[in-house]
Every structure is written in C-alpha cells, then in structure tokens.
C-alpha cells in the first residue's frame, strides 16, 4: 500500500493541485496531518478537495481556531486576521467538517499521524531535544507530524537521536529514505501551502512500508497566482510575501 502524506495546506489550492498532479498514480491511500485552512485564499476549495479524496485527516491549530473549537487569542495578529477572514468565508458544512475533525494521534494501518507532537497537538517539534520524548514514547515505529512546516525528521536507535536530512539533491524533486527495523521515526512531509525551510516549493511524502521506503518530495507551483488571489482578498501582506521565500 502506498500512502500520500500531506500536511499544512493552509488554504493554498494551487499548491495542493500541483501536489496531486505530481503524485498522480503513485498512491492508493491519503492521510492529512491538519491545518487545511488559515493564511491562504482558498479555504472552501481545499476542504472540498480533501473531503472528496477521502483523506484520513486530523485537526491542526488553524482548523481549531477557524472552526471556533479553540480561541484565537493565542494567535499573532497576522494569523488572527487570516483566521477571521477564513471564518467569514467558510461554508457552513465546511465549518462543521473542521469542527468534527479528530484530534491526533491517529493510527493509520500501523503508523501514527499527529499535527504537533504525540502528546501535544500544538507543540512545535523542530529540534532533536524536542523530539526525544516523542521518539521514546511513540505509539508506532513511524509517526508522521506537521505543524513546523519544516520537511525532514528525527530518528531514535537505542539512545541515539539523529536529525534526518531529506532535501532532494539539486535537479531532483524527491529523495527516498529506507525505514530500518529497530529504529523509531518522526517524519515531517513538509508543508504544501506555506513552507518555512527556505525552499518555497510545496512539500509532501509518499510512504510504502512493504519496500520500507519513504519519499520526500518538493515541487514547484504557480506562487504568483496565489499571491494575486491573496492581494485581491486583502489578506495580510507578510503572508503574501513569505510564499516567495519559503520562510
Ligand atoms: Zn500549519
């Protein structure tokens, strides 16, 4: 079984379309690690698409904020403005969909998906010292997580924690790693709609456990067209600009 792993789409339908086109024919089952909305201009389109694909989906912090499941007072002013903008435009059935999204961790055929970390859906796991507890107490050998918008991950073998480098080599769109027995993995497929690791290309992963392979992908999309829609929508300028830099 090949799984398409997507996360942090953030209402960017152009990036999601490009990912689905690029991954076409390469997967049978799809999972989504949350943050379907927030920041971007296409919240209804993205939710409609994820729903139509039948993705096993858990909620992210932006999904909770937009759905009114959680207060948006914790958000910075720019994220809050985008969440308010999204709330006003969401169709009622899509708001309801967000309200009923499951909280991670969720087991999918023997691997786990979480938004932030295994024990705190809102925690940012961006360094090995933050990953170690999750790795030691992981519910399954492989856990996929999002939230940081940083593609990559961490491994634990015995007491040894390592940072995984997953950037595709120059001129290539993907890099494959081998899942070794006896090692625990915390893997981030990257963000589709708002990457923050200095690479503006949309990130996703494809996993096939029979061959023990997880592929990390980065693909280009038409960033300018998303920025145009954001400008027309009156979304905050820093959110528009950062897409160009992947920061
Ligand atoms: Zn996010």
Coordinates of C-alpha atoms and ligand atoms in Angstrom, one line a residue:
X1 CA 0.0 0.0 0.0
X2 CA 1.4 3.4 -1.0
X3 CA 0.3 6.4 1.2
X4 CA 0.3 10.0 0.1
X5 CA 1.1 12.1 3.3
X6 CA 0.0 15.7 3.1
X7 CA 0.1 18.5 5.8
X8 CA -0.2 22.2 6.4
X9 CA -2.1 23.0 3.1
X10 CA -3.2 26.4 4.6
X11 CA -5.9 27.1 2.0
X12 CA -3.5 27.1 -0.9
X13 CA -5.4 25.2 -3.7
X14 CA -2.8 25.9 -6.4
X15 CA -0.1 24.2 -4.4
X16 CA -2.5 21.3 -3.5
X17 CA -3.4 20.9 -7.2
X18 CA 0.3 20.8 -8.2
X19 CA 1.0 18.1 -5.5
X20 CA -1.9 15.9 -6.6
X21 CA -0.8 16.2 -10.2
X22 CA 2.7 15.3 -9.3
X23 CA 1.7 12.4 -7.1
X24 CA -0.9 11.0 -9.5
X25 CA -0.7 7.3 -9.9
X26 CA 1.8 7.0 -7.0
X27 CA -0.5 6.3 -4.1
X28 CA -3.6 4.4 -3.0
X29 CA -4.5 5.9 0.3
X30 CA -4.1 9.5 1.5
X31 CA -3.6 11.0 5.0
X32 CA -3.7 14.6 6.1
X33 CA -1.9 15.9 9.2
X34 CA -4.1 19.1 9.7
X35 CA -4.0 22.8 9.0
X36 CA -6.2 22.6 5.9
X37 CA -7.0 26.3 6.3
X38 CA -5.6 29.6 7.6
X39 CA -3.2 32.0 5.8
X40 CA -4.3 31.2 2.2
X41 CA -7.1 32.4 -0.1
X42 CA -8.9 29.1 -0.9
X43 CA -10.3 27.5 2.3
X44 CA -13.5 26.1 0.8
X45 CA -11.7 24.7 -2.2
X46 CA -9.1 22.9 -0.1
X47 CA -11.6 21.4 2.3
X48 CA -13.8 20.3 -0.6
X49 CA -10.8 18.6 -2.2
X50 CA -9.5 16.9 0.9
X51 CA -13.0 15.6 1.7
X52 CA -13.5 14.3 -1.9
X53 CA -10.2 12.4 -1.7
X54 CA -11.4 10.6 1.5
X55 CA -8.2 11.5 3.3
X56 CA -7.8 10.2 6.9
X57 CA -7.5 13.7 8.5
X58 CA -6.7 15.1 11.9
X59 CA -7.1 18.7 13.0
X60 CA -4.4 21.4 13.2
X61 CA -4.3 24.5 15.4
X62 CA -5.6 26.7 12.5
X63 CA -8.5 24.3 11.8
X64 CA -9.5 24.5 15.5
X65 CA -9.2 28.3 15.5
X66 CA -11.2 28.8 12.4
X67 CA -13.9 26.3 13.5
X68 CA -14.3 28.1 16.8
X69 CA -13.2 24.9 18.7
X70 CA -10.4 27.0 20.3
X71 CA -9.9 30.6 21.0
X72 CA -7.8 32.6 18.5
X73 CA -6.4 34.9 21.2
X74 CA -3.1 32.9 21.2
X75 CA -2.5 33.7 17.6
X76 CA -0.3 36.5 16.5
X77 CA -2.2 39.5 14.9
X78 CA -1.5 38.4 11.3
X79 CA -2.6 34.8 11.8
X80 CA -5.6 36.0 13.7
X81 CA -6.6 38.4 10.8
X82 CA -6.3 35.4 8.4
X83 CA -8.3 33.2 10.7
X84 CA -11.1 35.8 11.0
X85 CA -11.1 36.3 7.2
X86 CA -11.4 32.5 6.8
X87 CA -14.2 32.2 9.3
X88 CA -16.3 34.7 7.4
X89 CA -16.0 32.9 4.1
X90 CA -16.2 29.2 5.1
X91 CA -19.4 27.5 4.0
X92 CA -21.4 26.1 7.0
X93 CA -20.8 22.5 6.1
X94 CA -17.1 23.1 5.8
X95 CA -17.0 24.8 9.2
X96 CA -18.8 21.8 10.6
X97 CA -16.3 19.5 8.9
X98 CA -13.5 21.3 10.7
X99 CA -15.3 21.2 14.0
X100 CA -15.6 17.4 13.9
X101 CA -12.0 16.7 12.8
X102 CA -10.3 14.1 15.1
X103 CA -7.5 15.1 17.4
X104 CA -4.2 13.2 16.9
X105 CA -2.6 10.9 17.4
X106 CA -4.5 8.7 15.0
X107 CA -3.4 5.2 14.0
X108 CA -3.4 4.5 10.2
X109 CA -2.7 0.9 9.4
X110 CA 0.1 0.6 11.9
X111 CA 1.7 4.1 11.6
X112 CA 0.7 7.2 13.5
X113 CA -0.3 10.7 12.4
X114 CA -0.1 13.8 14.7
X115 CA -0.3 17.5 14.0
X116 CA 2.3 18.8 16.5
X117 CA 3.7 16.0 18.7
X118 CA 2.4 12.7 20.0
X119 CA 1.3 14.1 23.4
X120 CA 0.5 17.8 22.4
X121 CA -1.2 18.5 19.1
X122 CA 0.0 22.2 19.4
X123 CA 3.7 21.5 20.2
X124 CA 6.4 22.5 17.6
X125 CA 8.9 19.7 17.2
X126 CA 11.8 21.5 15.4
X127 CA 14.9 20.2 17.2
X128 CA 16.2 16.8 18.4
X129 CA 15.9 17.7 22.1
X130 CA 12.2 18.3 21.5
X131 CA 11.8 15.1 19.5
X132 CA 13.4 12.7 22.0
X133 CA 10.3 12.3 24.3
X134 CA 8.1 11.6 21.3
X135 CA 10.6 9.1 19.9
X136 CA 10.9 7.2 23.2
X137 CA 7.1 7.1 23.7
X138 CA 6.0 6.8 20.1
X139 CA 2.9 4.6 19.7
X140 CA 4.2 3.0 16.4
X141 CA 7.7 2.7 14.8
X142 CA 6.8 5.5 12.3
X143 CA 4.9 8.7 13.2
X144 CA 4.2 11.5 10.7
X145 CA 3.9 15.0 12.1
X146 CA 3.4 18.5 10.7
X147 CA 2.9 22.0 12.3
X148 CA 6.5 23.2 11.9
X149 CA 6.3 23.5 8.1
X150 CA 9.9 22.0 8.1
X151 CA 10.3 18.9 5.9
X152 CA 12.5 16.2 7.5
X153 CA 12.5 14.4 10.8
X154 CA 14.2 12.6 13.6
X155 CA 15.3 9.0 14.3
X156 CA 16.0 7.1 17.5
X157 CA 18.1 4.0 17.6
X158 CA 18.9 2.8 21.1
X159 CA 19.8 6.1 22.9
X160 CA 21.0 7.8 19.7
X161 CA 18.8 10.6 18.3
X162 CA 19.6 11.8 14.8
X163 CA 18.3 14.6 12.5
X164 CA 17.2 13.3 9.1
X165 CA 18.2 15.3 6.1
X166 CA 15.6 14.9 3.4
X167 CA 16.2 17.7 0.9
X168 CA 16.2 16.3 -2.6
X169 CA 19.6 16.7 -4.4
X170 CA 20.0 19.5 -6.9
X171 CA 17.9 19.0 -10.0
X172 CA 15.7 16.3 -8.4
X173 CA 12.3 16.6 -6.9
X174 CA 12.4 13.7 -4.4
X175 CA 14.7 11.9 -2.0
X176 CA 13.9 8.4 -0.7
X177 CA 14.9 7.1 2.8
X178 CA 14.8 3.5 4.0
X179 CA 12.9 2.7 7.2
X180 CA 15.2 0.4 9.2
X181 CA 13.9 -2.1 11.7
X182 CA 14.8 -1.3 15.3
X183 CA 14.7 2.5 14.6
X184 CA 11.9 4.9 15.5
X185 CA 11.0 7.6 13.1
X186 CA 9.3 11.0 13.5
X187 CA 8.8 12.3 9.9
X188 CA 7.5 15.6 8.6
X189 CA 6.3 15.6 5.0
X190 CA 6.7 19.4 4.8
X191 CA 4.1 22.0 4.2
X192 CA 2.1 22.2 1.0
X193 CA 0.8 25.7 1.3
X194 CA 3.4 27.6 3.3
X195 CA 6.9 26.0 3.5
X196 CA 9.2 27.7 6.1
X197 CA 12.5 25.9 5.5
X198 CA 13.8 28.4 2.9
X199 CA 12.5 26.3 -0.1
X200 CA 9.3 27.8 -1.5
X201 CA 8.3 24.5 -3.2
X202 CA 5.4 22.5 -1.9
X203 CA 6.4 19.5 0.3
X204 CA 4.8 16.1 0.7
X205 CA 5.7 12.5 1.2
X206 CA 4.9 9.1 -0.2
X207 CA 5.4 6.0 2.0
X208 CA 5.4 2.3 1.1
X209 CA 6.2 0.1 4.1
X210 CA 6.4 -3.2 2.1
X211 CA 9.6 -1.8 0.5
X212 CA 10.4 0.3 3.6
X213 CA 10.6 3.4 1.5
X214 CA 9.5 6.9 2.4
X215 CA 10.0 9.5 -0.3
X216 CA 10.2 13.3 0.5
X217 CA 9.1 15.5 -2.4
X218 CA 9.4 19.2 -3.3
X219 CA 7.6 20.5 -6.3
X220 CA 7.1 24.0 -7.9
X221 CA 3.7 25.6 -8.2
X222 CA 2.4 28.9 -9.5
X223 CA 3.1 31.0 -6.4
X224 CA 2.3 34.3 -8.2
X225 CA -1.3 33.3 -8.9
X226 CA -1.8 32.5 -5.2
X227 CA -0.3 35.8 -4.2
X228 CA -2.6 37.6 -6.6
X229 CA -5.7 36.0 -5.0
X230 CA -4.4 36.9 -1.6
X231 CA -3.9 40.5 -2.6
X232 CA -7.4 40.7 -4.0
X233 CA -8.8 39.1 -0.9
X234 CA -7.0 41.7 1.3
X235 CA -5.0 39.1 3.3
X236 CA -2.1 40.5 5.3
X237 CA 1.0 41.4 3.2
X238 CA 3.6 39.4 5.2
X239 CA 1.6 36.2 4.4
X240 CA 1.7 37.0 0.7
X241 CA 5.4 37.8 0.6
X242 CA 6.6 34.8 2.6
X243 CA 5.4 32.4 0.0
X244 CA 8.1 33.6 -2.4
X245 CA 10.9 32.8 0.1
X246 CA 9.5 29.8 1.8
X247 CA 10.1 31.4 5.2
Ligands
LIG1 ZN1 0.4 24.9 9.9

